[in-house]
Amino acid sequence: MKTAHRSAMWRRSGTAYLFLLPWLIGFFGLTLGPMLGSLYLSLTKYDLLNAPRWLGLNNYRHIFTADEYFYKSLTVTFKYVLFSVPLKMAFALLVAIVLNKGIRALGIYRTVYYIPSLLGGSVAIAIVWRQIFDGEGLINHFLAWFGIEGPSWIAHPSYILSTIVTLSVWQFGSAMVIFLAGIKQIPADLYEAAQVDGAGKLRQFGRITLPMLSPVIFFNLVMGIINSFQVFTPGYVIGDGRGGPVNSTLFYTLYLYLKGFSFFDMGYAAALAWIMLIIIGLFTSIVFVTSKFWVFYGDGKDGR
Amino acid sequence: MKKSLGLTLSVLLLAATTACSGGNNGKPAAAGNSGGAGAADQVELRIMWWGDQKRADKTNEALRAFESKHPNIKVVGEFAPNSGYFDKLNTQLASGTAPDVFFLGGNVTDYAAKSVLLDLQPYVGQELDLTDMDQTMVEYGTLGGKLVHISAGANARGMVLNTELFKKAGMEVPADGWSWEDYARISKEISDKLGKGYYGTYNFTVEGMDIYMKQRGKQVYDMEKDALGFGQQDAEEWFNYWYGITKNGGMVTPSLQVSNPPGDTSKSLVVTGKVAMSLIPSNQFAAHQNLTQDKLTMIQVPRGPKGTGVVFESSQGLSGYAKTKHPKEVAELMNFWINDPDAAQILGSDRGVPVTSKMRDLLMKEATPLEQTVYDFTSRVSEATKKEPFAVSYNPPNFTEFTKLAETAVQEIGFEQKDVKQGVEDFYTGATQLFGAK
């Protein structure tokens, strides 16, 4: 009895592990070693060219007590996450709902809107973005028709971050596809029942769509937070690659990269990386902990 | 976005370099065997430089010429644009896969201090002939008692002027011997006369800082004391000077300076005829002039109390990797670079005027009018330094970080986030800490 139960368990989790195998091999074979290596480096002074020198926690102490750029880069990154994640998700949800209204050739739209997600992280798109938002770029030509003289969006510290947020919102595709799949899962009879009871569209959205979608929202939120914290390419390409103008594109990862590869301080950069890991972990766990209050699983796991 | 550009690049590079070394057995060439064709062991060298496609084409042509004269050596070239070059090099040095030969600029001190450069002294007089090379250049490449750097060209910094804008403004083109007061006044006058969208000058607070300090008997980096060679007060005067030009309207807006940086020739507003004056190294003059119909010219930088502060100095040069398996071939390649007439003719003065007198004479004989402008300028600088000599200076250690601090201060002042006093104070404190920390 007991053994039969165990073997059934094993069969089930064994299948799961089998599917996880590629990731596990990658993690233990490739990722784990460098991670531990960077943990060691974070406790040393390592200038890339000479052997690391043991420092203990000095790198961490310096980061928290004496590094102005650390706090600046955190501020820039937080601002970015705060704006880009909700905007991108709202936009993705909106488009998903529109596409769900039974448009013809849905497949084509889905593909077209998904493409930016594939391209968005690339250097080429960042360069295109630079051209569009340049002082004499497309956007300003457009504004000029209405007699508005637009600033140089990519060269002014007050505007450049919003340019980069726009770029990230434009990559709403992958979140949208997941939302779309989620919406299609919602049983139509719920809406029919609501309609019979006289609930309006808005009420249906608030009481049916959102709760039924909450697991998908949860997933997109977690992925969005993790990805946004690691933003690098747009800061490197659209900005001047050194965090300028006036540190307005000094994303955390860019600062880390500069410290490690340009300023010859890989130990310090490794310490920064570990702090980033902890920050991302913290935010993800906050979302996980709060999820039981707002994520609704239709399979009745939560007793409803 | 998921993977950072730099990391991806370095992984690709690693893949590429391991692929390269796989083809080469890493056997050192047998000495004295190079004459016998086919019998000689094949040696493969890697070389890396920064710059644009045009420079890459010329450099590759020169490398092919080298190969045809040294059939046993194959040279593989790599290049990167200015901005990413040193990050790429650092990554390769860290992983022990750096090229056998690579180019360095004023930051050669940083690399010499980290002992990653090949000592070329054992090859001098054998593979590497320095008899015809300017003595100052040999000294420049000798750091910590070792010869680690062979200059590939000399240049002098000066002002590039777009004469078309002066003509449009109905003003006379300035000449050597002007002062900083003249410079500020002329900048403003051009901006005023040409109106909206035209400016007198770029902001080169950072690029010109060492010149200004030298004109006052100071220096940015005091190598002997390993400390800053100027005071906060000096920096404040210099930043204030530029703030004055910003205020009177003679300077490009800070936004334009960011979107069209003067260092990027293809975007430079001097080339596009929007800015009248900027500071450039003389070897960049041709690159500027080739992109515009407007006639450009070069004159010396405005004078300070002790003169112009500009000397004829190495613009960049070749260093060998300390861990190279083929030091002898590295020396041969460098020798070819500075002494071979074919090399001189192919490479021209793209990296600066040749550092050996024979090659210099050779190029001057066949100079185009454009090159003639540069030679005229550099010879005027040479003449001036005979009367008012200045020491050649090196960049301070951690120069990238130093520059970042200075540029941030300039931008903070430009975008009016800090006043000059505060901006300079933060820059100076940061720069001082660079010396303490390392």
XYZ file of C-alpha atoms in Angstrom:
742
model
C 0.000 0.000 0.000
C 2.665 2.404 1.127
C 5.088 1.392 -1.616
C 2.379 1.605 -4.250
C 1.612 5.119 -3.093
C 5.272 6.062 -3.136
C 5.866 4.680 -6.610
C 2.841 6.603 -7.885
C 4.273 9.729 -6.298
C 7.620 9.019 -7.825
C 6.120 8.425 -11.208
C 4.370 11.745 -11.075
C 7.269 13.827 -9.789
C 9.682 11.807 -11.899
C 7.927 13.037 -15.010
C 8.140 16.567 -13.692
C 11.848 16.210 -13.069
C 12.314 14.750 -16.499
C 10.830 17.891 -17.993
C 12.927 20.029 -15.690
C 16.066 18.143 -16.624
C 17.350 20.567 -19.307
C 17.076 23.424 -16.844
C 18.633 21.424 -14.025
C 21.579 20.405 -16.197
C 22.029 24.025 -17.214
C 21.819 25.219 -13.622
C 24.216 22.729 -12.078
C 26.527 22.514 -15.081
C 26.732 26.156 -16.081
C 25.092 28.618 -13.698
C 25.885 27.360 -10.215
C 29.688 27.476 -10.553
C 29.899 31.082 -11.772
C 27.340 32.098 -9.145
C 29.437 30.722 -6.325
C 32.496 32.224 -7.976
C 30.867 35.633 -7.982
C 29.896 35.203 -4.328
C 33.573 34.675 -3.550
C 34.647 37.590 -5.755
C 32.145 39.866 -4.027
C 34.218 39.449 -0.873
C 37.447 40.446 -2.602
C 39.171 43.278 -4.381
C 39.515 41.979 -7.940
C 40.715 44.229 -10.742
C 40.319 41.603 -13.495
C 44.043 41.369 -14.128
C 45.614 40.539 -10.789
C 44.618 37.802 -8.370
C 41.673 38.668 -6.082
C 42.575 40.016 -2.658
C 40.385 39.119 0.340
C 38.345 42.033 1.680
C 35.649 40.411 3.739
C 32.486 42.477 3.775
C 34.213 45.727 2.845
C 32.662 45.939 -0.612
C 29.191 45.652 0.870
C 30.000 48.166 3.576
C 31.219 50.662 1.013
C 28.178 50.158 -1.202
C 25.742 50.915 1.590
C 27.622 53.672 3.358
C 29.672 55.590 0.828
C 28.445 54.942 -2.688
C 26.335 57.747 -4.064
C 26.031 56.034 -7.447
C 24.564 52.927 -5.847
C 21.615 54.892 -4.557
C 21.283 56.850 -7.792
C 21.203 53.722 -9.902
C 18.686 52.128 -7.546
C 16.442 55.185 -7.847
C 16.602 55.121 -11.633
C 15.881 51.396 -11.727
C 12.983 51.619 -9.280
C 11.452 54.456 -11.264
C 11.725 52.369 -14.385
C 10.163 49.283 -12.792
C 7.414 51.336 -11.183
C 6.321 52.833 -14.488
C 7.102 50.167 -17.030
C 5.618 47.097 -15.309
C 2.070 48.415 -14.641
C 1.900 50.324 -17.934
C 3.031 47.364 -19.943
C 0.569 45.027 -18.221
C -2.348 47.409 -18.567
C -1.581 47.881 -22.225
C -1.192 44.158 -22.813
C -4.503 43.440 -21.089
C -6.273 46.136 -23.069
C -5.052 44.819 -26.402
C -5.818 41.237 -25.369
C -9.418 42.189 -24.573
C -9.801 43.993 -27.875
C -8.376 41.056 -29.786
C -10.687 38.704 -27.959
C -13.739 40.418 -29.436
C -13.580 38.048 -32.353
C -11.579 40.003 -34.890
C -11.004 38.250 -38.187
C -7.474 37.020 -38.873
C -6.711 37.024 -35.178
C -3.612 34.927 -35.826
C -2.036 37.670 -37.855
C -2.706 40.347 -35.244
C -1.398 38.118 -32.525
C 1.805 37.558 -34.462
C 2.242 41.206 -35.378
C 1.791 42.349 -31.799
C 4.045 39.623 -30.525
C 6.995 40.554 -32.754
C 8.135 43.555 -30.674
C 8.595 41.232 -27.704
C 11.062 39.222 -29.702
C 12.905 42.228 -31.082
C 12.541 44.681 -28.234
C 15.588 43.667 -26.260
C 17.892 43.943 -29.218
C 20.457 46.629 -29.846
C 19.038 47.380 -33.287
C 15.634 48.377 -31.890
C 17.270 50.561 -29.264
C 19.097 52.370 -32.057
C 15.857 52.792 -33.995
C 14.308 54.202 -30.840
C 17.182 56.651 -30.590
C 16.460 57.881 -34.095
C 12.716 58.196 -33.526
C 13.057 60.217 -30.344
C 16.082 62.261 -31.387
C 15.836 66.056 -31.359
C 15.205 65.982 -35.103
C 13.534 62.594 -35.100
C 10.102 61.362 -36.168
C 8.264 62.303 -33.002
C 9.396 65.904 -33.116
C 8.567 66.204 -36.820
C 5.106 64.976 -35.940
C 4.787 67.447 -33.075
C 5.983 70.243 -35.358
C 2.794 69.854 -37.442
C 0.902 71.101 -34.427
C 3.360 73.873 -33.813
C 4.899 72.152 -30.812
C 8.659 72.238 -30.533
C 9.598 68.978 -28.856
C 12.750 68.624 -26.799
C 15.462 66.108 -27.573
C 13.826 63.177 -25.823
C 16.936 61.067 -25.686
C 19.376 63.747 -24.612
C 17.601 65.468 -21.747
C 17.809 63.927 -18.269
C 14.148 64.685 -17.552
C 12.767 62.882 -20.593
C 15.083 60.058 -21.481
C 13.718 57.617 -18.907
C 10.186 58.019 -20.234
C 11.522 57.253 -23.718
C 12.952 54.019 -22.402
C 9.710 53.179 -20.567
C 7.849 53.644 -23.861
C 10.193 51.182 -25.474
C 9.414 48.629 -22.799
C 5.647 49.187 -23.028
C 5.899 48.670 -26.768
C 7.095 45.146 -26.037
C 3.751 44.194 -24.535
C 3.367 41.217 -26.888
C 4.392 38.277 -24.738
C 2.289 39.454 -21.797
C -0.593 39.999 -24.218
C -0.442 36.491 -25.641
C -0.581 35.050 -22.129
C -3.513 37.298 -21.221
C -5.298 36.306 -24.393
C -4.911 32.638 -23.559
C -6.158 33.378 -20.049
C -9.237 35.214 -21.297
C -10.123 32.365 -23.599
C -10.121 30.039 -20.576
C -12.879 31.966 -18.829
C -16.149 30.014 -19.232
C -18.644 31.947 -21.351
C -21.559 30.920 -19.123
C -20.270 33.226 -16.395
C -20.777 36.192 -18.707
C -24.145 34.908 -19.856
C -25.323 34.563 -16.274
C -24.067 38.044 -15.489
C -25.840 39.433 -18.509
C -29.087 37.818 -17.438
C -28.655 39.397 -14.032
C -28.204 42.756 -15.760
C -24.525 43.437 -15.050
C -22.903 45.992 -17.346
C -19.683 45.475 -19.311
C -17.571 47.288 -16.763
C -19.000 45.290 -13.897
C -18.434 42.069 -15.826
C -14.826 43.054 -16.313
C -14.319 43.874 -12.637
C -16.197 40.905 -11.206
C -15.516 38.166 -13.748
C -12.585 38.913 -16.037
C -10.141 40.290 -13.464
C -10.664 37.617 -10.782
C -10.615 34.809 -13.339
C -7.467 36.257 -14.856
C -5.708 36.845 -11.545
C -3.397 33.790 -11.828
C -2.267 35.071 -15.224
C -1.851 38.595 -13.882
C 0.198 37.135 -11.057
C 2.447 35.303 -13.484
C 2.909 38.347 -15.722
C 3.613 40.552 -12.726
C 6.357 38.303 -11.402
C 7.979 37.929 -14.806
C 7.634 41.649 -15.450
C 9.290 42.615 -12.172
C 12.175 40.214 -12.619
C 12.804 41.325 -16.200
C 12.457 45.036 -15.541
C 14.952 45.062 -12.708
C 17.514 43.656 -15.101
C 17.060 46.317 -17.775
C 20.358 47.008 -19.516
C 20.367 47.342 -23.297
C 18.183 50.470 -23.655
C 20.206 52.260 -20.996
C 23.442 51.295 -22.671
C 22.392 52.111 -26.230
C 19.848 54.931 -25.925
C 21.856 56.633 -23.197
C 25.511 57.298 -23.763
C 26.586 53.933 -22.366
C 28.007 55.617 -19.296
C 24.703 56.332 -17.601
C 24.467 59.879 -18.924
C 23.018 62.445 -19.342
C 23.446 63.192 -15.642
C 23.090 59.557 -14.569
C 19.518 59.470 -15.855
C 20.109 56.145 -17.610
C 22.367 54.688 -14.958
C 20.365 51.507 -14.470
C 21.571 49.202 -11.752
C 22.888 46.611 -14.194
C 24.625 49.301 -16.229
C 26.376 50.596 -13.120
C 27.381 47.058 -12.282
C 28.737 46.563 -15.783
C 30.696 49.821 -15.692
C 32.198 48.973 -12.313
C 33.232 45.528 -13.434
C 34.351 45.951 -16.999
C 35.258 49.632 -17.370
C 36.442 50.640 -13.931
C 38.364 47.431 -13.153
C 36.491 46.564 -9.982
C 34.935 43.162 -10.550
C 34.764 42.310 -6.848
C 32.646 45.376 -6.225
C 30.496 44.568 -9.248
C 29.947 41.043 -7.931
C 28.792 42.487 -4.606
C 26.381 44.746 -6.487
C 25.054 41.711 -8.355
C 24.304 39.866 -5.137
C 22.493 42.843 -3.724
C 20.405 42.974 -6.896
C 19.579 39.285 -6.519
C 18.375 39.886 -2.986
C 16.304 42.893 -4.028
C 14.619 40.988 -6.845
C 14.070 38.022 -4.537
C 12.511 40.327 -1.961
C 10.079 41.881 -4.404
C 9.137 38.549 -5.896
C 8.426 37.087 -2.473
C 6.323 40.117 -1.540
C 4.196 39.422 -4.607
C 4.029 35.739 -3.690
C 3.060 36.374 -0.084
C 0.348 38.866 -0.980
C -0.896 36.672 -3.811
C -3.114 34.599 -1.508
C -5.196 37.709 -0.933
C -5.798 38.528 -4.552
C -5.099 35.532 -6.757
C -8.110 33.322 -7.351
C -7.575 29.759 -8.518
C -10.723 28.383 -10.111
C -9.783 24.788 -9.308
C -11.078 25.185 -5.781
C -7.704 24.738 -4.066
C -8.471 27.616 -1.778
C -11.743 26.002 -0.681
C -14.050 28.273 -2.568
C 17.043 42.836 -22.277
C 17.353 39.531 -20.500
C 20.965 39.213 -21.297
C 23.175 42.216 -21.179
C 24.793 43.204 -24.405
C 28.276 43.144 -23.012
C 27.998 39.718 -21.539
C 26.566 38.307 -24.720
C 29.338 39.898 -26.680
C 32.027 38.535 -24.439
C 30.572 35.061 -24.631
C 30.570 35.289 -28.412
C 34.107 36.562 -28.298
C 35.179 33.737 -26.089
C 33.660 31.295 -28.518
C 35.414 33.025 -31.377
C 38.777 33.154 -29.673
C 38.745 29.549 -28.598
C 37.867 28.683 -32.163
C 40.863 30.692 -33.322
C 43.331 29.134 -30.969
C 42.061 25.741 -31.969
C 43.393 26.210 -35.461
C 46.796 27.295 -34.266
C 48.871 24.739 -32.458
C 50.462 27.430 -30.383
C 53.943 26.333 -31.358
C 56.496 29.105 -31.231
C 58.251 29.724 -34.505
C 61.627 28.083 -34.794
C 64.278 30.753 -34.861
C 66.111 31.378 -38.108
C 63.732 29.153 -39.952
C 61.533 31.823 -41.407
C 63.428 31.975 -44.702
C 62.586 28.477 -45.782
C 59.120 28.689 -47.288
C 56.828 25.905 -46.186
C 59.355 24.530 -43.768
C 58.737 27.325 -41.295
C 56.212 26.798 -38.542
C 53.109 28.838 -39.084
C 52.479 31.434 -36.423
C 49.189 33.181 -35.901
C 48.977 36.591 -34.265
C 45.864 38.429 -33.190
C 45.701 42.202 -33.181
C 42.922 44.485 -31.979
C 42.272 48.179 -32.527
C 39.453 50.695 -32.246
C 37.969 52.909 -34.914
C 35.645 53.054 -37.879
C 35.316 50.924 -40.998
C 37.676 53.116 -42.978
C 40.451 52.617 -40.472
C 39.692 48.897 -40.412
C 40.062 48.641 -44.197
C 43.429 50.377 -44.125
C 44.657 48.378 -41.173
C 43.670 45.098 -42.788
C 45.448 46.110 -45.980
C 48.605 46.829 -43.987
C 48.323 43.478 -42.230
C 48.097 41.688 -45.598
C 51.239 43.513 -46.696
C 52.948 42.341 -43.508
C 51.886 38.761 -44.188
C 53.265 38.809 -47.690
C 56.640 39.887 -46.288
C 56.482 37.341 -43.470
C 54.952 34.241 -45.044
C 55.196 32.270 -41.818
C 53.015 34.713 -39.884
C 49.284 35.014 -40.207
C 47.664 38.023 -38.574
C 44.022 38.057 -37.561
C 42.579 41.505 -36.977
C 39.656 42.488 -34.761
C 38.250 45.905 -34.125
C 35.569 47.652 -32.108
C 34.189 51.180 -32.071
C 35.828 53.567 -29.598
C 33.067 53.261 -27.043
C 33.161 49.525 -26.492
C 36.796 48.843 -27.256
C 38.291 48.969 -23.791
C 35.461 47.004 -22.177
C 36.100 44.325 -24.751
C 39.841 44.396 -24.182
C 39.434 44.268 -20.389
C 37.183 41.244 -20.661
C 39.678 39.439 -22.830
C 42.570 40.329 -20.557
C 40.627 39.041 -17.569
C 39.922 35.721 -19.226
C 43.477 35.402 -20.512
C 42.408 35.501 -24.148
C 43.651 38.962 -25.080
C 45.142 39.450 -28.539
C 48.912 39.300 -28.947
C 48.996 42.943 -29.968
C 46.495 45.657 -29.106
C 46.211 49.405 -29.316
C 46.213 51.640 -26.281
C 45.947 55.376 -25.875
C 46.808 57.660 -22.987
C 45.510 54.985 -20.634
C 48.598 52.834 -21.287
C 49.644 53.636 -17.699
C 46.625 51.773 -16.333
C 47.641 48.651 -18.191
C 51.350 48.973 -17.495
C 50.576 49.251 -13.770
C 48.659 45.976 -13.947
C 51.644 44.253 -15.625
C 49.753 42.866 -18.585
C 52.046 44.410 -21.202
C 54.948 42.680 -22.907
C 58.429 44.061 -22.216
C 59.818 44.791 -25.663
C 63.334 45.723 -24.521
C 64.896 42.307 -25.366
C 63.903 42.743 -29.025
C 65.182 46.276 -29.522
C 68.026 46.315 -32.005
C 67.045 42.882 -33.284
C 63.474 42.444 -34.500
C 62.545 45.932 -33.409
C 64.546 48.817 -34.843
C 64.063 52.066 -32.943
C 67.074 54.004 -34.288
C 64.905 56.233 -36.428
C 62.147 56.757 -33.861
C 61.751 60.062 -32.022
C 63.435 59.795 -28.641
C 60.505 61.400 -26.833
C 58.244 58.701 -28.229
C 60.531 55.937 -27.006
C 60.514 57.553 -23.577
C 56.761 57.861 -23.685
C 56.451 54.109 -24.185
C 58.878 53.290 -21.391
C 56.981 52.853 -18.148
C 58.393 51.533 -14.891
C 61.715 50.944 -16.662
C 60.204 48.684 -19.303
C 59.489 49.425 -22.950
C 55.827 48.437 -23.197
C 54.348 50.709 -25.839
C 55.326 51.672 -29.376
C 53.582 54.817 -30.554
C 51.807 54.336 -33.872
C 51.390 58.003 -34.614
C 51.780 61.417 -33.091
C 49.320 64.234 -33.007
C 48.674 67.564 -31.401
C 45.338 68.808 -30.249
C 43.979 72.011 -31.681
C 40.879 73.891 -32.668
C 38.960 72.792 -35.722
C 37.081 75.697 -37.283
C 34.279 75.578 -39.810
C 35.269 78.572 -41.971
C 31.909 78.543 -43.757
C 30.177 79.657 -40.572
C 32.661 82.488 -40.120
C 31.976 83.572 -43.672
C 28.221 83.474 -43.112
C 28.604 85.553 -39.967
C 30.840 88.004 -41.821
C 33.657 87.428 -39.360
C 37.338 86.925 -39.805
C 38.691 83.429 -39.181
C 40.815 83.641 -36.017
C 44.531 82.879 -36.047
C 47.117 81.343 -33.696
C 47.926 83.313 -30.596
C 44.418 84.085 -29.441
C 43.339 84.012 -25.801
C 40.508 82.324 -23.938
C 38.780 85.694 -23.661
C 38.872 85.948 -27.465
C 37.483 82.469 -27.666
C 34.494 83.219 -25.451
C 33.820 86.490 -27.260
C 33.990 84.949 -30.744
C 31.760 82.050 -29.705
C 29.106 84.435 -28.535
C 29.420 86.643 -31.605
C 28.901 83.740 -34.010
C 25.889 82.468 -32.087
C 24.384 85.956 -32.059
C 25.015 86.692 -35.730
C 23.864 83.350 -37.130
C 20.841 83.097 -34.874
C 18.848 80.142 -33.671
C 20.278 76.671 -34.195
C 23.861 77.850 -34.695
C 26.477 77.899 -31.997
C 30.017 79.140 -31.511
C 31.509 76.166 -29.740
C 31.144 72.722 -28.283
C 31.708 72.278 -24.579
C 35.106 70.675 -24.036
C 35.553 71.241 -20.329
C 36.643 67.636 -19.871
C 38.753 67.141 -22.998
C 40.565 70.442 -22.553
C 41.087 70.286 -18.808
C 44.688 69.103 -18.958
C 45.532 71.799 -21.518
C 44.134 74.516 -19.293
C 46.022 73.190 -16.256
C 49.290 73.046 -18.170
C 48.827 76.615 -19.331
C 48.864 77.536 -15.643
C 51.845 75.412 -14.692
C 49.694 72.680 -13.198
C 48.672 69.287 -14.511
C 45.719 66.977 -14.215
C 47.792 64.046 -13.016
C 51.009 64.371 -11.053
C 52.676 61.069 -11.848
C 55.526 61.430 -9.361
C 53.256 62.007 -6.399
C 50.540 59.797 -7.879
C 47.941 62.429 -7.089
C 45.884 65.125 -8.752
C 48.118 67.931 -9.985
C 45.572 70.716 -9.580
C 43.410 72.200 -6.882
C 39.664 72.507 -6.588
C 40.019 76.238 -7.152
C 41.693 75.641 -10.546
C 38.904 73.318 -11.600
C 36.309 75.808 -10.495
C 37.855 78.576 -12.614
C 37.842 76.300 -15.653
C 34.258 75.118 -15.161
C 33.203 78.706 -14.537
C 34.752 79.798 -17.810
C 32.559 77.339 -19.691
C 29.525 78.183 -17.658
C 30.046 81.777 -18.778
C 29.934 80.774 -22.462
C 26.826 78.708 -21.776
C 25.163 81.722 -20.174
C 26.044 84.153 -22.951
C 24.642 81.747 -25.538
C 27.867 80.902 -27.337
C 27.688 77.181 -26.642
C 25.600 74.260 -27.925
C 22.792 73.269 -25.597
C 23.622 70.445 -23.200
C 21.036 68.278 -24.974
C 22.743 68.702 -28.327
C 26.089 67.935 -26.764
C 24.637 64.617 -25.601
C 22.797 63.659 -28.790
C 25.578 64.847 -31.115
C 28.771 64.319 -29.132
C 31.832 66.017 -30.638
C 33.792 62.768 -30.427
C 31.457 61.049 -32.895
C 32.621 62.430 -36.229
C 29.566 61.233 -38.123
C 27.299 63.277 -35.855
C 29.571 66.212 -35.096
C 27.817 69.546 -35.506
C 31.050 71.071 -36.767
C 30.730 68.748 -39.738
C 27.045 69.510 -40.242
C 27.736 73.234 -40.111
C 25.912 74.091 -36.890
C 28.863 74.645 -34.571
C 31.838 76.785 -35.561
C 34.616 75.538 -33.283
C 35.715 72.506 -31.310
C 38.760 70.779 -29.901
C 40.104 67.767 -31.809
C 43.313 65.751 -32.084
C 45.010 66.592 -35.389
C 44.721 63.042 -36.750
C 40.932 63.440 -36.633
C 40.984 66.421 -38.976
C 40.834 64.386 -42.169
C 37.916 62.331 -40.853
C 36.025 65.572 -40.225
C 36.898 67.247 -43.507
C 36.022 64.160 -45.549
C 32.435 64.348 -44.333
C 31.672 67.925 -45.312
C 31.827 70.361 -48.208
C 32.480 73.260 -45.829
C 36.129 74.162 -45.646
C 37.548 73.311 -42.238
C 40.828 74.505 -40.832
C 42.940 73.949 -37.725
C 44.555 76.504 -35.478
C 46.263 76.313 -32.108
C 44.265 76.325 -28.886
C 43.808 79.683 -27.133
C 46.785 80.675 -24.987
C 47.060 80.855 -21.227
C 49.749 82.530 -19.103
C 52.422 79.955 -19.998
C 51.489 79.304 -23.615
C 49.195 76.841 -25.359
C 49.987 73.834 -23.211
C 49.768 71.578 -26.238
C 52.605 69.290 -27.223
C 53.170 66.923 -30.052
C 52.360 63.630 -28.377
C 51.546 60.023 -29.032
C 47.964 59.637 -30.139
C 47.911 55.887 -29.687
C 50.238 52.974 -30.000
C 50.839 49.261 -29.990
C 51.392 47.119 -26.934
C 52.054 43.416 -26.731
C 50.236 41.046 -24.405
C 52.530 39.841 -21.628
C 51.257 36.288 -22.070
C 51.734 36.139 -25.835
C 53.297 32.939 -27.128
C 55.040 34.774 -29.965
C 56.819 37.833 -28.541
C 59.363 37.835 -31.346
C 56.712 38.012 -34.055
C 54.936 40.703 -32.074
C 58.131 42.768 -32.222
C 58.421 42.108 -35.955
C 54.893 43.354 -36.524
C 55.572 46.530 -34.559
C 58.765 47.065 -36.465
C 56.871 46.763 -39.735
C 54.330 49.249 -38.450
C 56.786 52.047 -37.743
C 59.634 51.401 -40.198
C 58.212 49.896 -43.376
C 57.498 52.350 -46.213
C 54.607 50.201 -47.474
C 52.987 50.305 -44.077
C 53.426 54.061 -43.869
C 51.870 54.552 -47.276
C 48.897 52.313 -46.607
C 48.192 53.582 -43.107
C 48.824 57.247 -43.856
C 48.314 59.583 -40.932
C 44.989 58.161 -39.791
C 46.440 57.399 -36.351
C 48.673 60.441 -36.383
C 51.876 61.519 -38.037
C 54.460 58.679 -38.289
C 56.889 58.547 -35.371
C 59.980 57.721 -37.423
C 61.563 60.559 -39.368
C 62.043 58.613 -42.620
C 58.408 57.645 -42.809
C 57.366 61.159 -41.922
C 59.435 62.586 -44.781
C 58.026 59.958 -47.109
C 54.425 60.887 -46.330
C 55.055 64.621 -46.434
C 56.461 64.367 -49.915
C 53.218 62.922 -51.191
C 50.816 64.821 -48.977
C 47.414 65.782 -50.344
C 46.256 69.367 -49.679
C 44.139 68.022 -46.831
C 47.084 66.292 -45.215
C 49.118 69.410 -45.856
C 46.752 71.369 -43.608
C 47.443 68.902 -40.816
C 51.222 68.992 -41.349
C 51.158 72.789 -41.361
C 49.330 72.717 -38.080
C 51.534 70.140 -36.391
C 54.710 71.899 -37.483
C 53.388 75.155 -35.994
C 52.789 73.306 -32.739
C 56.293 71.848 -32.859
C 57.744 75.321 -33.407
C 55.716 76.744 -30.531
C 56.824 74.050 -28.098
C 60.459 74.856 -28.889
C 59.897 78.292 -27.361
C 57.412 77.227 -24.726
C 58.094 73.610 -23.825
C 55.594 71.447 -21.955
C 56.018 67.977 -20.577
C 54.120 65.125 -22.161
C 51.434 64.017 -19.749
C 49.821 60.697 -18.997
C 46.221 60.078 -18.060
C 45.531 59.553 -14.381
C 44.915 55.959 -13.355
C 41.271 54.867 -13.508
C 40.855 57.394 -16.286
C 37.453 56.081 -17.419
C 36.022 56.662 -13.977
C 37.724 60.055 -13.741
C 36.172 61.095 -17.060
C 32.765 59.861 -15.995
C 32.929 62.015 -12.856
C 33.996 65.089 -14.812
C 31.370 64.618 -17.506
C 28.633 64.126 -14.951
C 29.655 67.407 -13.306
C 29.565 69.229 -16.650
C 26.106 67.858 -17.384
C 24.788 68.597 -13.914
C 25.878 72.198 -14.347
C 24.598 72.341 -17.931
C 21.153 71.001 -17.080
C 21.141 73.300 -14.046
C 20.844 70.589 -11.443
C 23.835 71.942 -9.545
C 25.645 75.263 -9.536
C 29.277 75.407 -10.617
C 30.618 75.420 -7.074
C 28.668 72.358 -5.998
C 29.313 70.453 -9.232
C 33.049 71.045 -9.086
C 33.221 70.188 -5.404
C 31.549 66.813 -6.004
C 33.774 66.112 -9.000
C 36.925 67.038 -7.107
C 36.016 64.979 -4.057
C 35.204 61.997 -6.251
C 38.405 62.353 -8.251
C 40.521 62.558 -5.097
C 38.906 59.403 -3.766
C 39.913 57.572 -6.939
C 43.492 57.831 -5.800
C 42.810 56.928 -2.188
C 40.791 53.822 -2.933
C 43.005 51.979 -5.326
